[in-house]
Short mmCIF file of C-alpha atoms in Angstrom, two decimals:
data_model
loop_
_atom_site.label_atom_id
_atom_site.label_comp_id
_atom_site.label_asym_id
_atom_site.label_seq_id
_atom_site.Cartn_x
_atom_site.Cartn_y
_atom_site.Cartn_z
CA MET A 12 -2.37 -15.78 -30.46
CA MET A 13 -5.42 -15.72 -28.21
CA LYS A 14 -4.99 -13.39 -25.24
CA LYS A 15 -5.60 -14.70 -21.73
CA GLN A 16 -6.92 -12.29 -19.14
CA CYS A 17 -4.91 -13.64 -16.19
CA ILE A 18 -2.45 -16.42 -15.47
CA ALA A 19 -0.89 -17.35 -12.14
CA MET A 20 2.77 -17.93 -11.31
CA LEU A 21 3.00 -19.90 -8.07
CA LEU A 22 6.31 -19.63 -6.20
CA ALA A 23 7.01 -23.09 -4.78
CA GLY A 24 10.77 -23.37 -4.95
CA GLY A 25 12.13 -22.40 -1.53
CA LYS A 26 13.90 -24.89 0.71
CA GLY A 27 11.65 -24.10 3.65
CA SER A 28 14.46 -24.41 6.17
CA ARG A 29 12.35 -22.76 8.92
CA LEU A 30 10.08 -25.80 8.80
CA LYS A 31 13.13 -27.82 9.82
CA GLU A 32 12.60 -31.61 9.68
CA LEU A 33 9.21 -31.24 7.94
CA THR A 34 11.01 -30.28 4.72
CA ARG A 35 13.94 -32.67 4.91
CA ASN A 36 12.28 -34.95 2.35
CA LEU A 37 9.59 -32.66 0.89
CA ALA A 38 9.22 -29.34 -0.88
CA LYS A 39 7.57 -26.94 1.55
CA PRO A 40 4.30 -26.64 -0.44
CA ALA A 41 4.00 -30.45 -0.42
CA VAL A 42 4.03 -30.69 3.41
CA PRO A 43 0.79 -32.29 4.72
CA PHE A 44 -1.70 -29.96 6.40
CA GLY A 45 -5.03 -30.21 8.15
CA GLY A 46 -5.47 -33.98 8.28
CA LYS A 47 -5.91 -34.61 4.54
CA TYR A 48 -4.43 -31.75 2.50
CA ARG A 49 -1.05 -30.44 1.36
CA ILE A 50 -0.18 -26.76 1.83
CA ILE A 51 -0.19 -26.07 -1.92
CA ASP A 52 -3.80 -27.31 -2.22
CA PHE A 53 -5.08 -23.94 -1.01
CA ALA A 54 -3.46 -21.78 -3.69
CA LEU A 55 -4.29 -24.30 -6.44
CA SER A 56 -7.90 -24.57 -5.29
CA ASN A 57 -8.20 -20.78 -5.17
CA CYS A 58 -7.05 -20.67 -8.81
CA LYS A 59 -9.55 -23.36 -9.82
CA ASN A 60 -12.43 -21.68 -7.98
CA SER A 61 -11.47 -18.24 -9.35
CA SER A 62 -11.53 -19.54 -12.96
CA ILE A 63 -7.79 -19.05 -13.41
CA ASP A 64 -7.02 -22.08 -15.56
CA THR A 65 -3.34 -21.46 -16.30
CA VAL A 66 -0.85 -21.92 -13.45
CA GLY A 67 2.94 -22.05 -13.70
CA ILE A 68 4.46 -23.69 -10.62
CA LEU A 69 8.04 -22.54 -10.05
CA THR A 70 9.91 -25.34 -8.30
CA GLN A 71 13.48 -25.79 -7.14
CA TYR A 72 14.02 -27.70 -3.88
CA LYS A 73 12.83 -31.35 -3.88
CA GLN A 74 11.13 -30.75 -7.23
CA GLU A 75 10.06 -34.37 -7.70
CA THR A 76 7.97 -34.39 -4.52
CA LEU A 77 5.75 -31.63 -5.93
CA LYS A 78 5.76 -33.00 -9.45
CA ASN A 79 4.72 -36.46 -8.26
CA TYR A 80 1.97 -34.99 -6.09
CA ILE A 81 0.48 -32.61 -8.65
CA GLU A 82 0.94 -34.80 -11.74
CA ASN A 83 -1.16 -33.23 -14.50
CA GLY A 84 -3.33 -31.10 -12.19
CA GLU A 85 -6.47 -33.15 -12.78
CA LYS A 86 -7.38 -33.27 -9.07
CA TRP A 87 -7.67 -29.47 -9.08
CA GLY A 88 -9.42 -29.26 -12.45
CA LEU A 89 -6.31 -27.69 -13.96
CA ASN A 90 -5.49 -30.16 -16.72
CA GLN A 91 -7.16 -28.34 -19.62
CA LYS A 92 -5.71 -28.63 -23.09
CA ILE A 93 -5.55 -24.83 -23.19
CA GLY A 94 -3.77 -23.62 -20.09
CA GLY A 95 -3.52 -26.08 -17.20
CA ILE A 96 -0.58 -26.61 -14.86
CA ALA A 97 3.06 -26.35 -15.90
CA ILE A 98 5.88 -27.41 -13.55
CA LEU A 99 8.70 -24.93 -14.25
CA HIS A 100 12.33 -25.57 -13.28
CA PRO A 101 15.29 -23.15 -13.14
CA ASN A 102 17.35 -22.80 -16.29
CA HIS A 103 20.93 -24.06 -16.31
CA ASN A 104 23.49 -21.38 -15.44
CA ASP A 105 27.12 -21.15 -16.59
CA VAL A 106 28.26 -23.93 -14.27
CA GLY A 107 25.33 -26.18 -15.06
CA GLU A 108 23.52 -25.72 -11.74
CA ASN A 109 19.84 -24.92 -11.36
CA SER A 110 18.92 -22.13 -8.97
CA TYR A 111 16.56 -19.21 -8.57
CA GLU A 112 18.29 -16.20 -7.02
CA GLY A 113 15.13 -14.59 -5.67
CA THR A 114 11.36 -14.49 -6.14
CA ALA A 115 11.57 -11.98 -9.00
CA HIS A 116 14.41 -13.88 -10.67
CA ALA A 117 12.31 -17.06 -10.54
CA VAL A 118 9.60 -15.35 -12.59
CA PHE A 119 12.16 -13.72 -14.90
CA GLU A 120 13.61 -17.15 -15.68
CA ASN A 121 10.20 -18.13 -17.04
CA LEU A 122 9.44 -15.12 -19.23
CA ASP A 123 9.16 -17.39 -22.28
CA TYR A 124 6.43 -19.40 -20.58
CA ILE A 125 4.49 -16.24 -19.69
CA GLU A 126 4.90 -14.85 -23.20
CA SER A 127 3.56 -18.09 -24.64
CA GLN A 128 0.32 -17.57 -22.69
CA ASN A 129 -0.07 -13.94 -23.86
CA PRO A 130 -1.69 -12.70 -20.62
CA GLU A 131 -3.10 -9.30 -19.81
CA TYR A 132 -2.37 -9.76 -16.09
CA VAL A 133 0.03 -11.96 -14.13
CA LEU A 134 -0.86 -13.06 -10.60
CA ILE A 135 2.10 -13.93 -8.36
CA LEU A 136 1.27 -16.38 -5.56
CA SER A 137 3.10 -18.19 -2.78
CA GLY A 138 2.84 -21.93 -2.21
CA ASP A 139 2.96 -21.80 1.60
CA HIS A 140 -0.16 -19.89 2.65
CA ILE A 141 -3.44 -21.20 4.09
CA TYR A 142 -6.46 -19.17 2.96
CA LYS A 143 -9.48 -18.97 0.68
CA MET A 144 -9.54 -16.07 -1.77
CA ASP A 145 -11.52 -15.28 -4.90
CA TYR A 146 -8.80 -13.90 -7.15
CA SER A 147 -11.42 -12.69 -9.63
CA ASN A 148 -12.42 -9.99 -7.11
CA LEU A 149 -8.77 -8.94 -6.90
CA VAL A 150 -8.55 -8.72 -10.70
CA MET A 151 -11.77 -6.71 -10.91
CA GLU A 152 -10.66 -4.17 -8.29
CA HIS A 153 -7.25 -3.91 -9.97
CA LYS A 154 -8.90 -3.07 -13.30
CA GLN A 155 -11.22 -0.53 -11.69
CA SER A 156 -8.33 1.22 -9.91
CA GLY A 157 -6.29 1.63 -13.09
CA ALA A 158 -3.19 0.50 -11.17
CA ASP A 159 0.04 -0.86 -12.60
CA ALA A 160 0.11 -3.46 -9.83
CA THR A 161 -2.08 -4.49 -6.92
CA ILE A 162 -0.87 -6.04 -3.66
CA SER A 163 -3.23 -8.06 -1.49
CA VAL A 164 -2.86 -6.89 2.12
CA ILE A 165 -4.13 -7.85 5.55
CA ASN A 166 -3.92 -6.40 9.05
CA VAL A 167 -1.61 -8.49 11.23
CA PRO A 168 -0.91 -8.23 14.98
CA TRP A 169 1.61 -5.47 15.69
CA SER A 170 3.83 -8.06 17.37
CA ASP A 171 4.15 -9.89 14.02
CA ALA A 172 4.45 -6.88 11.73
CA SER A 173 8.25 -6.97 11.47
CA ARG A 174 7.99 -10.39 9.74
CA PHE A 175 6.20 -8.93 6.70
CA GLY A 176 6.39 -6.28 4.02
CA ILE A 177 4.54 -3.35 5.60
CA LEU A 178 2.56 -0.74 3.67
CA ASN A 179 1.01 2.66 4.19
CA ILE A 180 -1.86 3.70 1.94
CA GLU A 181 -4.08 6.65 1.09
CA HIS A 182 -7.19 5.30 2.78
CA GLU A 183 -9.79 6.68 0.38
CA SER A 184 -8.12 5.60 -2.86
CA LYS A 185 -6.14 2.67 -1.33
CA ARG A 186 -3.11 3.80 -3.30
CA ILE A 187 0.13 2.54 -1.73
CA ILE A 188 2.40 5.42 -0.70
CA ASP A 189 5.04 3.56 1.29
CA PHE A 190 6.38 0.01 1.44
CA GLU A 191 9.11 -1.47 3.62
CA GLU A 192 10.18 -5.12 3.64
CA LYS A 193 10.36 -6.61 7.16
CA PRO A 194 11.06 -3.33 9.00
CA GLU A 195 12.58 -3.43 12.50
CA THR A 196 10.17 -0.65 13.54
CA PRO A 197 6.96 -1.01 11.51
CA LYS A 198 5.01 2.16 10.69
CA SER A 199 1.76 0.22 10.36
CA ASN A 200 0.42 -3.31 10.73
CA LEU A 201 -0.93 -3.48 7.17
CA ALA A 202 1.05 -6.38 5.71
CA SER A 203 1.65 -7.68 2.22
CA MET A 204 0.31 -11.21 1.76
CA GLY A 205 2.87 -11.92 -0.95
CA ILE A 206 0.05 -11.91 -3.54
CA TYR A 207 0.77 -9.53 -6.41
CA LEU A 208 -1.22 -8.77 -9.56
CA PHE A 209 0.68 -6.99 -12.35
CA ASN A 210 -0.16 -5.65 -15.73
CA TRP A 211 2.02 -7.94 -17.79
CA PRO A 212 4.00 -5.26 -19.73
CA ILE A 213 4.81 -3.47 -16.44
CA LEU A 214 5.94 -6.67 -14.75
CA LYS A 215 8.14 -7.62 -17.67
CA LYS A 216 9.75 -4.17 -17.67
CA TYR A 217 10.65 -4.26 -13.98
CA LEU A 218 11.81 -7.87 -14.03
CA GLU A 219 14.28 -6.90 -16.74
CA ILE A 220 15.37 -3.80 -14.79
CA GLU A 221 16.18 -5.83 -11.68
CA GLU A 222 17.85 -8.59 -13.69
CA ASN A 223 20.25 -6.01 -15.11
CA ASN A 224 20.90 -4.36 -11.72
CA PRO A 225 24.08 -5.91 -10.22
CA TYR A 226 23.06 -4.72 -6.72
CA SER A 227 19.58 -6.22 -6.79
CA SER A 228 18.58 -9.25 -4.73
CA LYS A 229 15.95 -9.91 -7.43
CA ASP A 230 13.08 -10.13 -4.97
CA PHE A 231 9.56 -8.72 -5.25
CA GLY A 232 9.38 -7.29 -1.74
CA LYS A 233 12.96 -6.06 -1.52
CA ASP A 234 13.41 -4.78 -5.09
CA ILE A 235 10.48 -4.77 -7.54
CA ILE A 236 7.89 -3.06 -5.33
CA PRO A 237 10.25 -0.36 -3.89
CA THR A 238 11.61 0.41 -7.38
CA MET A 239 8.10 0.80 -8.79
CA LEU A 240 7.20 3.16 -5.92
CA ARG A 241 10.31 5.26 -6.54
CA ASP A 242 9.28 5.46 -10.19
CA ASN A 243 5.85 6.72 -9.12
CA CYS A 244 4.01 3.72 -10.50
CA HIS A 245 0.42 3.33 -9.39
CA LEU A 246 0.34 0.57 -6.75
CA HIS A 247 -3.03 -0.36 -5.30
CA ALA A 248 -3.85 -2.22 -2.05
CA TYR A 249 -6.51 -4.93 -2.10
CA LEU A 250 -7.78 -5.28 1.48
CA PHE A 251 -8.40 -8.88 2.50
CA SER A 252 -10.37 -9.64 5.66
CA GLY A 253 -10.62 -13.44 5.73
CA TYR A 254 -8.41 -16.07 7.35
CA TRP A 255 -4.82 -16.11 6.10
CA LYS A 256 -1.78 -17.79 7.58
CA ASP A 257 1.82 -17.97 6.39
CA VAL A 258 2.93 -21.45 7.51
CA GLY A 259 6.63 -20.91 6.93
CA THR A 260 7.72 -21.90 10.46
CA VAL A 261 7.05 -24.91 12.67
CA GLU A 262 5.20 -22.67 15.15
CA SER A 263 2.93 -21.13 12.50
CA PHE A 264 2.33 -24.57 10.95
CA TRP A 265 1.26 -25.91 14.36
CA GLU A 266 -0.89 -22.80 15.01
CA ALA A 267 -2.65 -23.09 11.64
CA ASN A 268 -3.50 -26.73 12.32
CA MET A 269 -4.80 -25.77 15.77
CA ASP A 270 -6.94 -23.05 14.13
CA LEU A 271 -8.82 -25.82 12.33
CA LEU A 272 -10.15 -27.06 15.67
CA SER A 273 -12.40 -24.03 16.19
CA ALA A 274 -15.32 -23.22 13.90
CA ARG A 275 -14.50 -19.54 14.42
CA THR A 276 -10.99 -19.83 12.96
CA ASN A 277 -11.28 -22.82 10.60
CA PRO A 278 -11.06 -21.45 7.02
CA ILE A 279 -12.27 -24.74 5.53
CA LEU A 280 -15.64 -24.38 7.28
CA VAL A 281 -16.12 -20.85 5.91
CA ASN A 282 -17.82 -20.72 2.50
CA GLU A 283 -17.92 -24.51 2.14
CA GLU A 284 -18.95 -24.17 -1.51
CA TRP A 285 -15.39 -22.90 -2.09
CA LYS A 286 -13.89 -26.36 -2.10
CA ILE A 287 -10.28 -27.19 -1.26
CA TYR A 288 -9.24 -29.91 -3.70
CA THR A 289 -6.55 -32.44 -2.91
CA SER A 290 -4.96 -35.64 -4.15
CA GLY A 291 -4.92 -38.61 -1.84
CA MET A 292 -5.11 -42.39 -1.75
CA PRO A 293 -8.40 -44.03 -0.71
CA GLN A 294 -8.39 -45.03 2.95
CA PRO A 295 -10.71 -47.19 5.05
CA PRO A 296 -13.02 -45.37 7.49
CA MET A 297 -11.51 -44.35 10.79
CA TYR A 298 -12.10 -46.74 13.67
CA LEU A 299 -12.82 -45.70 17.27
CA ASP A 300 -12.57 -48.34 19.98
CA GLY A 301 -15.17 -48.51 22.73
CA GLU A 302 -12.64 -47.09 25.21
CA ALA A 303 -11.46 -44.31 22.88
CA PHE A 304 -12.06 -40.69 23.88
CA LEU A 305 -12.09 -37.79 21.41
CA HIS A 306 -12.51 -34.08 22.10
CA LYS A 307 -12.27 -31.15 19.65
CA SER A 308 -10.07 -32.96 17.12
CA ILE A 309 -9.74 -33.85 13.45
CA ILE A 310 -9.34 -37.57 12.85
CA SER A 311 -8.70 -38.60 9.25
CA GLU A 312 -9.60 -41.72 7.33
CA GLY A 313 -7.56 -44.82 8.05
CA CYS A 314 -6.96 -43.88 11.71
CA LYS A 315 -7.47 -46.40 14.52
CA VAL A 316 -7.96 -44.85 17.95
CA PHE A 317 -7.97 -46.92 21.15
CA GLY A 318 -6.69 -44.12 23.44
CA ARG A 319 -7.46 -40.48 24.23
CA VAL A 320 -7.15 -37.59 21.74
CA GLU A 321 -7.81 -33.95 22.66
CA ASN A 322 -7.44 -30.77 20.61
CA SER A 323 -5.31 -32.48 17.96
CA VAL A 324 -5.10 -33.21 14.23
CA LEU A 325 -4.45 -36.81 13.16
CA PHE A 326 -3.60 -37.56 9.54
CA ASN A 327 -4.49 -40.75 7.71
CA GLY A 328 -3.22 -44.09 8.96
CA VAL A 329 -2.37 -42.97 12.51
CA ARG A 330 -2.82 -45.62 15.22
CA VAL A 331 -3.31 -44.58 18.85
CA ALA A 332 -2.94 -47.54 21.22
CA LYS A 333 -4.85 -48.19 24.43
CA GLY A 334 -3.93 -45.82 27.27
CA ALA A 335 -2.12 -43.37 24.97
CA TYR A 336 -2.90 -39.66 25.39
CA ILE A 337 -2.47 -37.01 22.67
CA LYS A 338 -3.17 -33.35 23.34
CA ASP A 339 -2.56 -30.10 21.38
CA SER A 340 -0.60 -31.96 18.71
CA VAL A 341 -0.34 -32.60 14.97
CA ILE A 342 0.34 -36.21 14.01
CA LEU A 343 1.35 -36.76 10.37
CA PRO A 344 0.43 -39.91 8.39
CA ASN A 345 1.15 -43.51 9.32
CA THR A 346 2.47 -42.82 12.81
CA ILE A 347 2.02 -45.40 15.57
CA ILE A 348 1.51 -44.23 19.16
CA GLY A 349 2.25 -47.00 21.65
CA GLU A 350 0.34 -47.96 24.79
CA ASN A 351 0.35 -45.35 27.57
CA ALA A 352 2.50 -42.95 25.52
CA VAL A 353 1.86 -39.24 26.14
CA ILE A 354 2.20 -36.50 23.50
CA ASN A 355 1.74 -32.80 24.28
CA ARG A 356 2.21 -29.68 22.08
CA ALA A 357 4.08 -31.55 19.38
CA VAL A 358 4.34 -31.98 15.62
CA ILE A 359 5.06 -35.65 14.88
CA GLY A 360 6.34 -36.51 11.39
CA ASN A 361 5.36 -39.19 8.94
CA GLY A 362 5.90 -42.87 9.77
CA ILE A 363 7.01 -42.36 13.38
CA ILE A 364 6.87 -45.07 16.05
CA ILE A 365 6.30 -43.71 19.55
CA GLU A 366 7.00 -46.69 21.79
CA ALA A 367 4.93 -47.63 24.83
CA ASN A 368 5.22 -45.28 27.84
CA ALA A 369 7.25 -42.68 25.89
CA LYS A 370 6.61 -39.02 26.69
CA VAL A 371 6.88 -36.31 24.01
CA GLY A 372 6.44 -32.59 24.59
CA ASP A 373 5.48 -30.29 27.44
CA SER A 374 1.91 -29.76 28.64
CA ALA A 375 2.62 -26.28 30.05
CA PRO A 376 0.74 -23.51 28.18
CA PHE A 377 2.92 -21.47 25.78
CA SER A 378 5.78 -23.94 26.02
CA ASP A 379 7.85 -24.56 22.90
CA ILE A 380 6.67 -27.03 20.29
CA THR A 381 8.42 -30.40 20.08
CA LEU A 382 9.14 -31.52 16.51
CA ILE A 383 10.01 -35.07 15.46
CA GLY A 384 11.10 -35.66 11.86
CA ASP A 385 9.94 -38.51 9.62
CA ASN A 386 10.62 -42.23 10.08
CA GLN A 387 12.06 -42.28 13.61
CA THR A 388 11.46 -44.49 16.63
CA ILE A 389 11.04 -42.67 19.95
CA GLN A 390 11.72 -44.72 23.04
CA GLU A 391 10.72 -44.29 26.67
CA ASP A 392 12.82 -41.63 28.46
CA GLN A 393 14.49 -40.51 25.19
CA PRO A 394 15.55 -36.81 25.42
CA LEU A 395 14.00 -34.61 22.71
CA GLU A 396 14.74 -31.10 21.50
CA LYS A 397 12.09 -28.40 21.25
CA VAL A 398 11.66 -25.83 18.50
CA ASN A 399 12.64 -22.42 19.84
CA LYS A 400 10.16 -19.66 19.14
#
């Protein structure tokens, strides 16, 4: 069997409950992002651009929404006869239900698929991150370090550090000497990005160890990495300095869309030769009425704007009526904003009708984000809940 240097296993199975209504009808990686993309486009495009041509996508929740979107992977150049994309589902358990018990268990359940590819290295990725990364540089540094596994890491604000797996390293060698998953009192702000590269025999060994441990939660951050450290395995840190955002919450999803509105923070405008591929239906050009006003916004194809849009992201097919005002908001596809409606600091789902004169959201800085799920009609003076931070 021909040996592959590296394959990717993309974790895309979580329910994404922290995204609330955005994942009621969609798998989290299939949620629209940035006016024309889906969240999973970034990881898939990174694989394509890094010459990783074999990607196993581990699905569970709302599997069909991802399967229908990705199809055979042609849009990302991942439909080769050798390699390509494989949509991988959980195996049936004793009671006939399909479920992954943790991130490590999800990969363990697909050992046969990995074995069939005969890889030297296995790259573990998440399907809910926004970033551009050349994985070939990660593989090269991993090989040079002689490590058993390499974790891609990034400095995060100290205020956010408790949300991540936090590492301490020997700064000259970048060898990882300490790792703690989501610590209450972080010892550093060097965070795991949830991107792991393993020598395949080592990964297989530790997946089997955790599978046979009745006390394990079968998770990479909680179990695999700490166990390898206790066994004195060589774990290396790959320092990443570009834009990276975990969009696992409504707030972070909104923030990442807002980041696109500044050239300084927009990852799509950095290294434009590193394309982000996507799959979408053809749309007519956007239309701006003579009385329309736009400022610092992304307006996608198929939009018709007759009102005022500031600092916002509008997906395809959105219609903004005369006198309507949208600010600091993300409007998902095919939403209709009625005359003189006002939307502030909100995420508006797919296929929403905001009736004339309705008011959504709060214009005060740092106020909570208002979220409206798909296919609703919002009337004038209708009370709406905000997403607590």
